[in-house]
Amino acid sequence: MIDISKKPNILVVGDLMIDHYLWGSCDRISPEAPVQVVNVKKESATLGGAGNVINNLVALGSKVEVISVVGDDSVANELKILLEKIGVNSNNLVIEENRKTSKKSRLMASNQQVLRYDSESVENISDESSKKILEAISKNIKSYNAIILSDYKKGVLTSSLTQNIIKIANENKIKVLADPKGKDFSKYKGAYTLTPNKKEAIEATNIDIKDENSLIEALKDLKEKCDLDVSLITLSEQGIAIFDEKLFTSPTVAREVFDVTGAGDTVIASITFALSCGLDIKKALYFANLAAGVVVGKIGSATASLDEIYEYESSLNKSSSSSHIKTFEEIEKLALKFHSQGKKVVFTNGCFDILHVGHVKYLQEAKSYGDVLILGLNADSSVKKLKGDSRPINNQDDRAYILASLESVDYVVVFEEETPYELIKLIRPHILVKGGDYEGKDVVGQDIADELKLVQFVDGKSTTNTIKRIEENAKCNN
């Protein structure tokens, strides 16, 4: 689905804020007034607003740059620390005197919000701040794969600034995606697309979206008035709708919804990421729906990593085989995660040149020994060394794809070496599986795995025998 070797550089411009939580319990009512007394036991702070878009992009593996305006205050310093913790540079934050950096504090008692109080400035930023933002964007525009405008109506994305950003981006063929706010979307005119939800789209177009015809009418209205490449409306549990020459709806894939907080930020982040990785808009919408499906299954503003998205897609039985083919670096990260989750990891390896019933039964039994089966596949060069110059019959890409499509195989990793020892060191499997012909022999990697399992082959079933039968049939036909 996504070429994970690509790490797009995405710029986020918008309203940064801190989501601050005071966690406690309530056992009594105040004698001073009819209010709850909350005994605060801990505090936490996370990036909010445009910061949640940044969190989502970082979780997907994107490089992220951020430009915003903050005050000269302690909240701004706290915000910079939170950005640096996730590897995002804060050098392009414009400091504006007498401005309050946004901080939203929530008092939580027994996981229920009792009170929220905000400290922030919501007036438009100064012309001088706008000038600094445009200078920073113009200077680095060639380095961006896309720009996200994350508007929370806190004064950063003024109409003039927004239009100038879109102008600069369009001149350099950089896509701009905006999460709009308010009833007037004219300030986003010329963007690649906007991501309003149904309620926001109704308010902006004055069209009551109640059926397919009214949805198409609203999408057409947005496309025309805002001069968009793609007109888009998110429809909650009904998915995401776009209109090009005709209506296209990408259905939602959420199984169970716990919390929709921040789902809009996930959608715009994942669409932008997917487009920046070369996917077309329809595939990007599918990817975004998968990401949203992961996020709404979590509590609070959450993010979705590529691994979580692929795992979720796999659980829906909609995953592509290629998403189960991993590099050494990727499988090492996955293996660490499986170990931390207490899952039993099984490893086996082989050439698997011409897949036959013996292979399938072998792999099914291997998978039965644990939770995750990782298959090390000999590369073409490795097969030649083991089997001779006439092999393999099928190249490594074809073999990997076919094996990855099997229900019993969770991941396939191609290795160039004659043995998979280095791969086994990375994975540290609990169970190492080999064929029954290794009885009484030393098996590569058994010093690393917790246990060795030998699986007997199906009699008469082998790639060599299959090739012999093909050659014999060819002779007879001649």
Short mmCIF file of C-alpha atoms in Angstrom, two decimals:
data_model
loop_
_atom_site.label_atom_id
_atom_site.label_comp_id
_atom_site.label_asym_id
_atom_site.label_seq_id
_atom_site.Cartn_x
_atom_site.Cartn_y
_atom_site.Cartn_z
CA MET A 1 0.00 0.00 0.00
CA ILE A 2 2.49 2.64 1.20
CA ASP A 3 6.12 2.64 0.12
CA ILE A 4 7.55 2.96 3.63
CA SER A 5 10.99 3.79 2.26
CA LYS A 6 9.51 7.20 1.45
CA LYS A 7 9.51 9.67 4.30
CA PRO A 8 7.65 12.71 2.99
CA ASN A 9 8.36 16.11 4.49
CA ILE A 10 5.04 17.74 5.39
CA LEU A 11 4.62 21.27 6.68
CA VAL A 12 1.88 21.99 9.21
CA VAL A 13 0.72 25.58 9.64
CA GLY A 14 -1.98 26.41 12.15
CA ASP A 15 -3.07 26.88 15.73
CA LEU A 16 -0.84 25.04 18.18
CA MET A 17 -2.06 24.44 21.71
CA ILE A 18 -1.52 22.29 24.76
CA ASP A 19 -4.16 19.90 26.05
CA HIS A 20 -3.62 19.87 29.81
CA TYR A 21 -5.28 17.32 32.10
CA LEU A 22 -5.64 17.24 35.89
CA TRP A 23 -6.56 13.70 36.94
CA GLY A 24 -8.17 12.90 40.25
CA SER A 25 -11.10 11.48 42.18
CA CYS A 26 -14.17 13.00 43.83
CA ASP A 27 -15.55 11.76 47.12
CA ARG A 28 -17.37 14.80 48.48
CA ILE A 29 -19.15 18.09 47.80
CA SER A 30 -17.58 21.34 48.94
CA PRO A 31 -19.04 22.89 52.14
CA GLU A 32 -18.39 26.31 50.58
CA ALA A 33 -20.56 25.83 47.49
CA PRO A 34 -22.54 23.04 45.76
CA VAL A 35 -19.55 21.87 43.71
CA GLN A 36 -17.44 18.71 43.61
CA VAL A 37 -14.13 18.61 45.40
CA VAL A 38 -11.59 16.82 43.19
CA ASN A 39 -8.47 15.42 44.79
CA VAL A 40 -5.89 15.85 41.99
CA LYS A 41 -3.40 12.98 41.84
CA LYS A 42 -1.54 13.59 38.58
CA GLU A 43 -1.16 15.96 35.62
CA SER A 44 -0.48 15.33 31.95
CA ALA A 45 0.00 17.48 28.87
CA THR A 46 -0.10 16.68 25.17
CA LEU A 47 0.06 18.61 21.92
CA GLY A 48 -3.38 19.80 20.85
CA GLY A 49 -4.94 21.58 17.90
CA ALA A 50 -2.51 21.52 14.98
CA GLY A 51 -0.22 19.58 17.33
CA ASN A 52 -2.52 16.55 17.06
CA VAL A 53 -2.08 16.62 13.27
CA ILE A 54 1.69 16.68 13.87
CA ASN A 55 1.43 13.72 16.27
CA ASN A 56 -0.46 11.74 13.63
CA LEU A 57 2.10 12.52 10.91
CA VAL A 58 5.01 11.54 13.16
CA ALA A 59 3.26 8.27 14.07
CA LEU A 60 2.95 7.47 10.36
CA GLY A 61 6.70 7.99 9.87
CA SER A 62 6.60 11.35 8.13
CA LYS A 63 9.12 14.14 8.55
CA VAL A 64 7.26 17.14 9.91
CA GLU A 65 7.95 20.85 10.04
CA VAL A 66 5.71 23.28 11.87
CA ILE A 67 5.11 27.01 11.57
CA SER A 68 2.87 28.83 14.01
CA VAL A 69 2.64 31.83 16.30
CA VAL A 70 2.95 31.57 20.08
CA GLY A 71 3.28 33.96 22.97
CA ASP A 72 6.40 34.85 24.92
CA ASP A 73 5.33 32.74 27.88
CA SER A 74 5.93 29.53 29.81
CA VAL A 75 3.23 27.68 27.87
CA ALA A 76 5.18 28.29 24.64
CA ASN A 77 8.30 26.82 26.27
CA GLU A 78 6.29 23.79 27.37
CA LEU A 79 4.96 23.44 23.83
CA LYS A 80 8.48 23.51 22.37
CA ILE A 81 9.56 20.73 24.74
CA LEU A 82 6.60 18.58 23.65
CA LEU A 83 7.52 19.11 19.98
CA GLU A 84 11.17 18.25 20.59
CA LYS A 85 10.15 15.03 22.37
CA ILE A 86 8.64 13.74 19.12
CA GLY A 87 11.54 14.97 16.99
CA VAL A 88 9.89 18.06 15.50
CA ASN A 89 11.94 21.27 15.22
CA SER A 90 10.40 24.34 16.86
CA ASN A 91 12.70 26.92 15.21
CA ASN A 92 9.90 28.32 13.03
CA LEU A 93 7.58 29.23 15.88
CA VAL A 94 7.06 32.98 15.68
CA ILE A 95 7.03 34.72 19.07
CA GLU A 96 4.46 37.50 19.44
CA GLU A 97 4.59 39.65 22.55
CA ASN A 98 1.41 40.07 24.61
CA ARG A 99 -0.06 36.94 23.03
CA LYS A 100 -1.12 33.97 25.14
CA THR A 101 -0.15 30.53 23.88
CA SER A 102 -3.27 28.36 23.87
CA LYS A 103 -3.67 25.96 26.77
CA LYS A 104 -6.85 24.04 27.49
CA SER A 105 -7.01 22.54 30.97
CA ARG A 106 -9.47 19.79 31.81
CA LEU A 107 -10.30 18.66 35.34
CA MET A 108 -10.99 14.92 35.25
CA ALA A 109 -12.63 12.96 38.06
CA SER A 110 -12.95 9.18 37.63
CA ASN A 111 -12.23 9.63 33.90
CA GLN A 112 -15.12 12.09 33.53
CA GLN A 113 -14.53 15.71 32.57
CA VAL A 114 -15.78 17.94 35.38
CA LEU A 115 -14.54 21.30 34.17
CA ARG A 116 -12.53 22.88 31.37
CA TYR A 117 -10.82 26.24 31.47
CA ASP A 118 -8.93 27.89 28.60
CA SER A 119 -6.12 30.41 28.59
CA GLU A 120 -5.40 31.76 25.11
CA SER A 121 -5.42 34.61 22.62
CA VAL A 122 -7.86 34.30 19.72
CA GLU A 123 -7.35 37.62 17.94
CA ASN A 124 -5.64 37.61 14.54
CA ILE A 125 -1.86 37.54 14.53
CA SER A 126 -0.04 40.71 13.54
CA ASP A 127 1.00 41.61 10.00
CA GLU A 128 4.61 41.28 11.13
CA SER A 129 4.02 37.69 12.29
CA SER A 130 2.30 36.87 8.98
CA LYS A 131 5.28 38.28 7.11
CA LYS A 132 7.69 36.07 9.07
CA ILE A 133 5.57 32.97 8.35
CA LEU A 134 5.50 33.69 4.61
CA GLU A 135 9.25 34.32 4.55
CA ALA A 136 9.90 30.97 6.26
CA ILE A 137 7.60 29.11 3.86
CA SER A 138 9.04 30.80 0.75
CA LYS A 139 12.56 29.98 1.88
CA ASN A 140 11.86 26.26 2.32
CA ILE A 141 8.97 25.62 -0.08
CA LYS A 142 10.98 23.29 -2.35
CA SER A 143 11.61 20.91 0.56
CA TYR A 144 7.93 20.24 1.29
CA ASN A 145 5.92 17.40 -0.23
CA ALA A 146 2.66 18.91 1.00
CA ILE A 147 1.26 21.56 3.35
CA ILE A 148 -1.53 21.09 5.90
CA LEU A 149 -3.44 24.13 7.17
CA SER A 150 -4.87 23.17 10.56
CA ASP A 151 -7.34 25.92 11.45
CA TYR A 152 -8.84 26.07 14.94
CA LYS A 153 -9.90 29.76 14.63
CA LYS A 154 -7.33 30.95 17.14
CA GLY A 155 -6.05 33.72 14.88
CA VAL A 156 -3.02 32.21 13.13
CA LEU A 157 -4.60 31.41 9.76
CA THR A 158 -5.94 34.81 8.79
CA SER A 159 -7.64 35.15 5.41
CA SER A 160 -4.71 37.08 3.94
CA LEU A 161 -2.06 34.67 5.27
CA THR A 162 -4.00 31.58 4.17
CA GLN A 163 -4.41 32.91 0.63
CA ASN A 164 -0.73 33.82 0.38
CA ILE A 165 0.35 30.37 1.59
CA ILE A 166 -1.89 28.70 -1.01
CA LYS A 167 -0.54 31.02 -3.72
CA ILE A 168 3.10 30.21 -2.90
CA ALA A 169 2.33 26.47 -2.75
CA ASN A 170 0.43 26.42 -6.04
CA GLU A 171 3.23 28.30 -7.79
CA ASN A 172 5.56 25.50 -6.68
CA LYS A 173 3.08 22.66 -7.39
CA ILE A 174 2.80 21.74 -3.71
CA LYS A 175 -0.57 20.39 -2.57
CA VAL A 176 -2.31 22.29 0.24
CA LEU A 177 -4.92 20.46 2.34
CA ALA A 178 -6.93 22.44 4.86
CA ASP A 179 -9.09 21.47 7.81
CA PRO A 180 -11.50 24.43 7.65
CA LYS A 181 -13.37 26.24 10.40
CA GLY A 182 -16.22 28.73 10.32
CA LYS A 183 -18.96 29.27 7.76
CA ASP A 184 -16.88 31.13 5.17
CA PHE A 185 -14.48 28.83 3.32
CA SER A 186 -13.41 31.49 0.81
CA LYS A 187 -10.09 32.03 2.55
CA TYR A 188 -9.09 28.46 1.54
CA LYS A 189 -9.77 29.12 -2.17
CA GLY A 190 -7.27 27.37 -4.43
CA ALA A 191 -6.34 24.59 -1.99
CA TYR A 192 -6.03 21.02 -3.28
CA THR A 193 -8.84 19.92 -0.97
CA LEU A 194 -10.63 20.71 2.29
CA THR A 195 -11.74 18.17 4.89
CA PRO A 196 -14.97 19.53 6.42
CA ASN A 197 -17.32 17.18 8.21
CA LYS A 198 -20.98 17.03 7.25
CA LYS A 199 -22.08 19.68 9.75
CA GLU A 200 -19.33 22.09 8.66
CA ALA A 201 -20.16 21.52 4.99
CA ILE A 202 -23.86 22.22 5.60
CA GLU A 203 -23.00 25.51 7.34
CA ALA A 204 -20.55 26.57 4.62
CA THR A 205 -22.83 25.75 1.67
CA ASN A 206 -26.29 26.31 3.20
CA ILE A 207 -27.26 22.98 1.63
CA ASP A 208 -29.02 20.47 3.87
CA ILE A 209 -27.17 17.23 3.16
CA LYS A 210 -29.81 14.53 3.60
CA ASP A 211 -29.38 12.25 0.58
CA GLU A 212 -27.06 11.51 -2.34
CA ASN A 213 -28.38 14.36 -4.50
CA SER A 214 -27.89 17.00 -1.79
CA LEU A 215 -24.44 15.56 -1.00
CA ILE A 216 -23.42 15.92 -4.66
CA GLU A 217 -24.84 19.45 -4.70
CA ALA A 218 -22.79 20.42 -1.63
CA LEU A 219 -19.62 18.86 -3.04
CA LYS A 220 -20.09 20.70 -6.33
CA ASP A 221 -20.72 23.95 -4.48
CA LEU A 222 -17.50 23.60 -2.46
CA LYS A 223 -15.47 22.65 -5.54
CA GLU A 224 -16.70 25.63 -7.54
CA LYS A 225 -16.63 28.33 -4.85
CA CYS A 226 -13.29 27.26 -3.37
CA ASP A 227 -11.65 26.28 -6.69
CA LEU A 228 -10.59 22.88 -5.32
CA ASP A 229 -8.84 20.08 -7.19
CA VAL A 230 -10.84 17.59 -5.13
CA SER A 231 -14.06 18.36 -3.27
CA LEU A 232 -14.35 16.27 -0.09
CA ILE A 233 -16.72 15.87 2.86
CA THR A 234 -16.21 13.47 5.77
CA LEU A 235 -19.40 11.63 6.73
CA SER A 236 -18.54 10.03 10.07
CA GLU A 237 -19.65 6.37 10.05
CA GLN A 238 -20.61 6.65 6.34
CA GLY A 239 -16.99 7.26 5.31
CA ILE A 240 -15.55 10.00 3.11
CA ALA A 241 -17.17 11.38 -0.04
CA ILE A 242 -15.44 13.14 -2.94
CA PHE A 243 -16.72 14.52 -6.21
CA ASP A 244 -14.69 14.65 -9.38
CA GLU A 245 -16.77 13.86 -12.43
CA LYS A 246 -19.06 11.74 -10.27
CA LEU A 247 -19.65 10.91 -6.63
CA PHE A 248 -17.24 8.48 -4.98
CA THR A 249 -17.61 7.37 -1.36
CA SER A 250 -14.88 5.52 0.50
CA PRO A 251 -16.71 3.60 3.26
CA THR A 252 -15.59 3.59 6.86
CA VAL A 253 -13.88 0.47 8.20
CA ALA A 254 -14.23 1.02 11.95
CA ARG A 255 -15.28 -2.11 13.84
CA GLU A 256 -15.89 -0.60 17.27
CA VAL A 257 -15.95 3.08 18.21
CA PHE A 258 -14.73 4.10 21.65
CA ASP A 259 -13.89 7.77 21.07
CA VAL A 260 -13.94 10.05 17.99
CA THR A 261 -11.73 12.70 19.60
CA GLY A 262 -9.15 13.87 17.08
CA ALA A 263 -10.42 11.63 14.28
CA GLY A 264 -10.58 14.64 11.93
CA ASP A 265 -6.90 15.36 12.55
CA THR A 266 -6.10 11.73 11.77
CA VAL A 267 -8.03 11.92 8.49
CA ILE A 268 -6.27 15.01 7.12
CA ALA A 269 -2.86 13.76 8.31
CA SER A 270 -3.27 10.31 6.74
CA ILE A 271 -4.72 11.61 3.45
CA THR A 272 -1.82 14.06 3.12
CA PHE A 273 0.73 11.40 4.04
CA ALA A 274 -0.70 8.91 1.53
CA LEU A 275 -0.81 11.49 -1.29
CA SER A 276 2.78 12.50 -0.49
CA CYS A 277 3.81 8.85 -0.79
CA GLY A 278 2.40 8.69 -4.32
CA LEU A 279 -1.07 7.20 -3.76
CA ASP A 280 -3.97 8.59 -5.77
CA ILE A 281 -6.85 10.26 -3.94
CA LYS A 282 -9.10 7.18 -3.81
CA LYS A 283 -6.38 4.98 -2.33
CA ALA A 284 -5.50 7.83 0.04
CA LEU A 285 -9.11 7.90 1.27
CA TYR A 286 -9.05 4.14 1.87
CA PHE A 287 -5.83 4.53 3.83
CA ALA A 288 -7.33 7.41 5.84
CA ASN A 289 -10.40 5.35 6.70
CA LEU A 290 -8.16 2.55 7.98
CA ALA A 291 -6.20 5.04 10.10
CA ALA A 292 -9.42 6.53 11.48
CA GLY A 293 -10.66 3.00 12.22
CA VAL A 294 -7.59 2.44 14.40
CA VAL A 295 -7.91 5.79 16.16
CA VAL A 296 -11.61 5.64 17.07
CA GLY A 297 -10.90 2.27 18.70
CA LYS A 298 -8.71 4.05 21.25
CA ILE A 299 -9.57 6.38 24.12
CA GLY A 300 -8.75 10.12 23.79
CA SER A 301 -6.90 11.94 21.01
CA ALA A 302 -4.90 9.12 19.47
CA THR A 303 -2.67 8.30 16.53
CA ALA A 304 -2.18 5.34 14.22
CA SER A 305 1.16 3.94 13.10
CA LEU A 306 1.68 2.17 9.77
CA ASP A 307 2.07 -1.15 11.57
CA GLU A 308 -1.22 -0.63 13.42
CA ILE A 309 -2.95 0.29 10.16
CA TYR A 310 -1.62 -2.79 8.34
CA GLU A 311 -2.49 -5.01 11.29
CA TYR A 312 -5.98 -3.52 11.41
CA GLU A 313 -6.41 -3.98 7.66
CA SER A 314 -5.28 -7.57 7.99
CA SER A 315 -7.83 -8.16 10.74
CA LEU A 316 -10.52 -6.95 8.36
CA ASN A 317 -9.31 -9.50 5.77
CA LYS A 318 -8.72 -6.67 3.32
CA SER A 319 -4.95 -6.43 3.46
CA SER A 320 -2.84 -6.65 0.34
CA SER A 321 -0.15 -9.32 0.30
CA SER A 322 2.58 -6.74 -0.31
CA SER A 323 1.89 -5.11 3.06
CA HIS A 324 3.07 -8.36 4.73
CA ILE A 325 6.48 -8.27 3.04
CA LYS A 326 8.96 -6.51 5.34
CA THR A 327 12.55 -5.31 5.35
CA PHE A 328 15.06 -6.23 8.08
CA GLU A 329 14.51 -2.84 9.75
CA GLU A 330 10.73 -3.17 9.69
CA ILE A 331 10.63 -6.74 11.00
CA GLU A 332 12.99 -5.83 13.85
CA LYS A 333 10.55 -3.13 15.02
CA LEU A 334 7.60 -5.47 14.64
CA ALA A 335 9.36 -8.25 16.54
CA LEU A 336 10.12 -5.87 19.41
CA LYS A 337 6.45 -4.93 19.54
CA PHE A 338 5.31 -8.57 19.52
CA HIS A 339 7.72 -9.41 22.34
CA SER A 340 6.48 -6.44 24.39
CA GLN A 341 2.88 -7.61 23.83
CA GLY A 342 3.71 -11.10 25.08
CA LYS A 343 3.00 -12.73 21.71
CA LYS A 344 4.76 -15.97 20.82
CA VAL A 345 6.85 -15.46 17.68
CA VAL A 346 7.52 -18.38 15.32
CA PHE A 347 10.20 -18.32 12.61
CA THR A 348 10.92 -20.59 9.68
CA ASN A 349 12.79 -20.16 6.44
CA GLY A 350 13.29 -21.71 3.03
CA CYS A 351 13.31 -21.25 -0.74
CA PHE A 352 9.64 -22.12 -1.38
CA ASP A 353 10.29 -22.05 -5.12
CA ILE A 354 7.17 -23.70 -6.51
CA LEU A 355 4.50 -23.64 -3.81
CA HIS A 356 2.75 -26.98 -3.27
CA VAL A 357 0.53 -28.68 -0.70
CA GLY A 358 3.54 -29.84 1.31
CA HIS A 359 4.64 -26.24 1.81
CA VAL A 360 1.14 -25.13 2.80
CA LYS A 361 0.68 -27.88 5.41
CA TYR A 362 4.20 -27.26 6.75
CA LEU A 363 3.45 -23.55 7.22
CA GLN A 364 0.05 -24.22 8.77
CA GLU A 365 1.67 -26.45 11.38
CA ALA A 366 4.44 -23.90 11.98
CA LYS A 367 1.84 -21.18 12.64
CA SER A 368 0.01 -23.45 15.12
CA TYR A 369 3.00 -23.22 17.48
CA GLY A 370 2.56 -19.52 18.22
CA ASP A 371 0.78 -16.22 17.55
CA VAL A 372 2.88 -14.75 14.74
CA LEU A 373 4.67 -16.64 11.94
CA ILE A 374 7.58 -14.83 10.28
CA LEU A 375 9.02 -16.51 7.19
CA GLY A 376 12.59 -15.88 6.05
CA LEU A 377 12.71 -16.32 2.27
CA ASN A 378 15.96 -17.08 0.45
CA ALA A 379 16.68 -14.41 -2.16
CA ASP A 380 17.31 -15.50 -5.76
CA SER A 381 21.09 -15.26 -5.27
CA SER A 382 20.87 -17.42 -2.15
CA VAL A 383 18.72 -20.03 -3.91
CA LYS A 384 21.25 -20.30 -6.77
CA LYS A 385 24.04 -21.04 -4.29
CA LEU A 386 21.94 -23.75 -2.64
CA LYS A 387 20.14 -25.28 -5.63
CA GLY A 388 22.24 -24.43 -8.70
CA ASP A 389 22.05 -21.97 -11.56
CA SER A 390 18.75 -23.35 -12.90
CA ARG A 391 16.94 -22.23 -9.77
CA PRO A 392 14.82 -20.56 -8.67
CA ILE A 393 12.00 -21.09 -11.13
CA ASN A 394 10.05 -18.18 -9.61
CA ASN A 395 11.83 -14.96 -8.67
CA GLN A 396 11.95 -13.71 -5.08
CA ASP A 397 9.29 -11.01 -5.56
CA ASP A 398 6.77 -13.53 -6.90
CA ARG A 399 7.61 -16.09 -4.21
CA ALA A 400 7.34 -13.49 -1.45
CA TYR A 401 3.97 -12.20 -2.68
CA ILE A 402 2.43 -15.68 -2.94
CA LEU A 403 3.70 -16.69 0.51
CA ALA A 404 2.49 -13.41 2.05
CA SER A 405 -1.00 -14.13 0.74
CA LEU A 406 -1.26 -17.35 2.79
CA GLU A 407 -3.44 -17.11 5.89
CA SER A 408 -0.84 -18.94 7.99
CA VAL A 409 2.00 -16.52 7.13
CA ASP A 410 2.00 -13.16 8.91
CA TYR A 411 5.20 -11.66 7.48
CA VAL A 412 7.79 -12.50 4.84
CA VAL A 413 11.36 -11.20 4.90
CA VAL A 414 13.77 -11.80 2.00
CA PHE A 415 17.40 -12.44 2.99
CA GLU A 416 20.46 -12.52 0.72
CA GLU A 417 22.80 -14.54 2.94
CA GLU A 418 23.19 -18.33 2.68
CA THR A 419 21.67 -18.70 6.15
CA PRO A 420 19.09 -16.59 8.00
CA TYR A 421 21.21 -16.28 11.15
CA GLU A 422 21.37 -12.45 11.15
CA LEU A 423 17.63 -12.27 10.56
CA ILE A 424 16.96 -14.69 13.41
CA LYS A 425 19.15 -12.51 15.69
CA LEU A 426 16.92 -9.53 14.91
CA ILE A 427 13.66 -11.38 15.46
CA ARG A 428 14.65 -13.53 18.50
CA PRO A 429 11.82 -16.04 17.87
CA HIS A 430 10.36 -18.13 20.65
CA ILE A 431 9.93 -21.08 18.28
CA LEU A 432 12.22 -22.05 15.38
CA VAL A 433 10.65 -24.45 12.87
CA LYS A 434 12.49 -26.63 10.34
CA GLY A 435 11.69 -29.70 8.26
CA GLY A 436 11.89 -33.22 9.64
CA ASP A 437 15.02 -33.90 7.55
CA TYR A 438 16.96 -31.84 10.11
CA GLU A 439 16.50 -34.55 12.75
CA GLY A 440 19.82 -34.94 14.60
CA LYS A 441 21.44 -32.03 12.75
CA ASP A 442 22.47 -28.58 13.92
CA VAL A 443 19.94 -25.96 12.90
CA VAL A 444 21.00 -22.38 12.24
CA GLY A 445 19.55 -20.11 14.91
CA GLN A 446 18.65 -22.77 17.48
CA ASP A 447 21.05 -21.08 19.90
CA ILE A 448 18.83 -17.98 19.74
CA ALA A 449 15.31 -19.43 19.76
CA ASP A 450 13.73 -20.78 22.94
CA GLU A 451 12.63 -24.00 21.25
CA LEU A 452 13.18 -25.96 18.01
CA LYS A 453 10.26 -27.73 16.35
CA LEU A 454 10.71 -30.21 13.47
CA VAL A 455 7.83 -30.67 11.05
CA GLN A 456 7.61 -33.77 8.86
CA PHE A 457 7.15 -33.16 5.14
CA VAL A 458 4.28 -34.60 3.12
CA ASP A 459 5.63 -37.65 1.28
CA GLY A 460 6.37 -37.10 -2.40
CA LYS A 461 5.68 -33.39 -2.26
CA SER A 462 8.68 -31.21 -3.15
CA THR A 463 9.69 -28.57 -5.66
CA THR A 464 12.32 -30.94 -7.12
CA ASN A 465 9.68 -33.64 -7.76
CA THR A 466 7.34 -31.06 -9.27
CA ILE A 467 10.05 -29.88 -11.69
CA LYS A 468 10.83 -33.52 -12.63
CA ARG A 469 7.17 -34.17 -13.47
CA ILE A 470 7.02 -31.02 -15.60
CA GLU A 471 10.17 -32.06 -17.49
CA GLU A 472 8.85 -35.59 -18.01
CA ASN A 473 5.54 -34.29 -19.32
CA ALA A 474 7.37 -31.93 -21.66
CA LYS A 475 9.41 -34.85 -23.08
CA CYS A 476 6.29 -36.92 -23.61
CA ASN A 477 4.57 -34.07 -25.44
CA ASN A 478 7.57 -33.68 -27.70
#
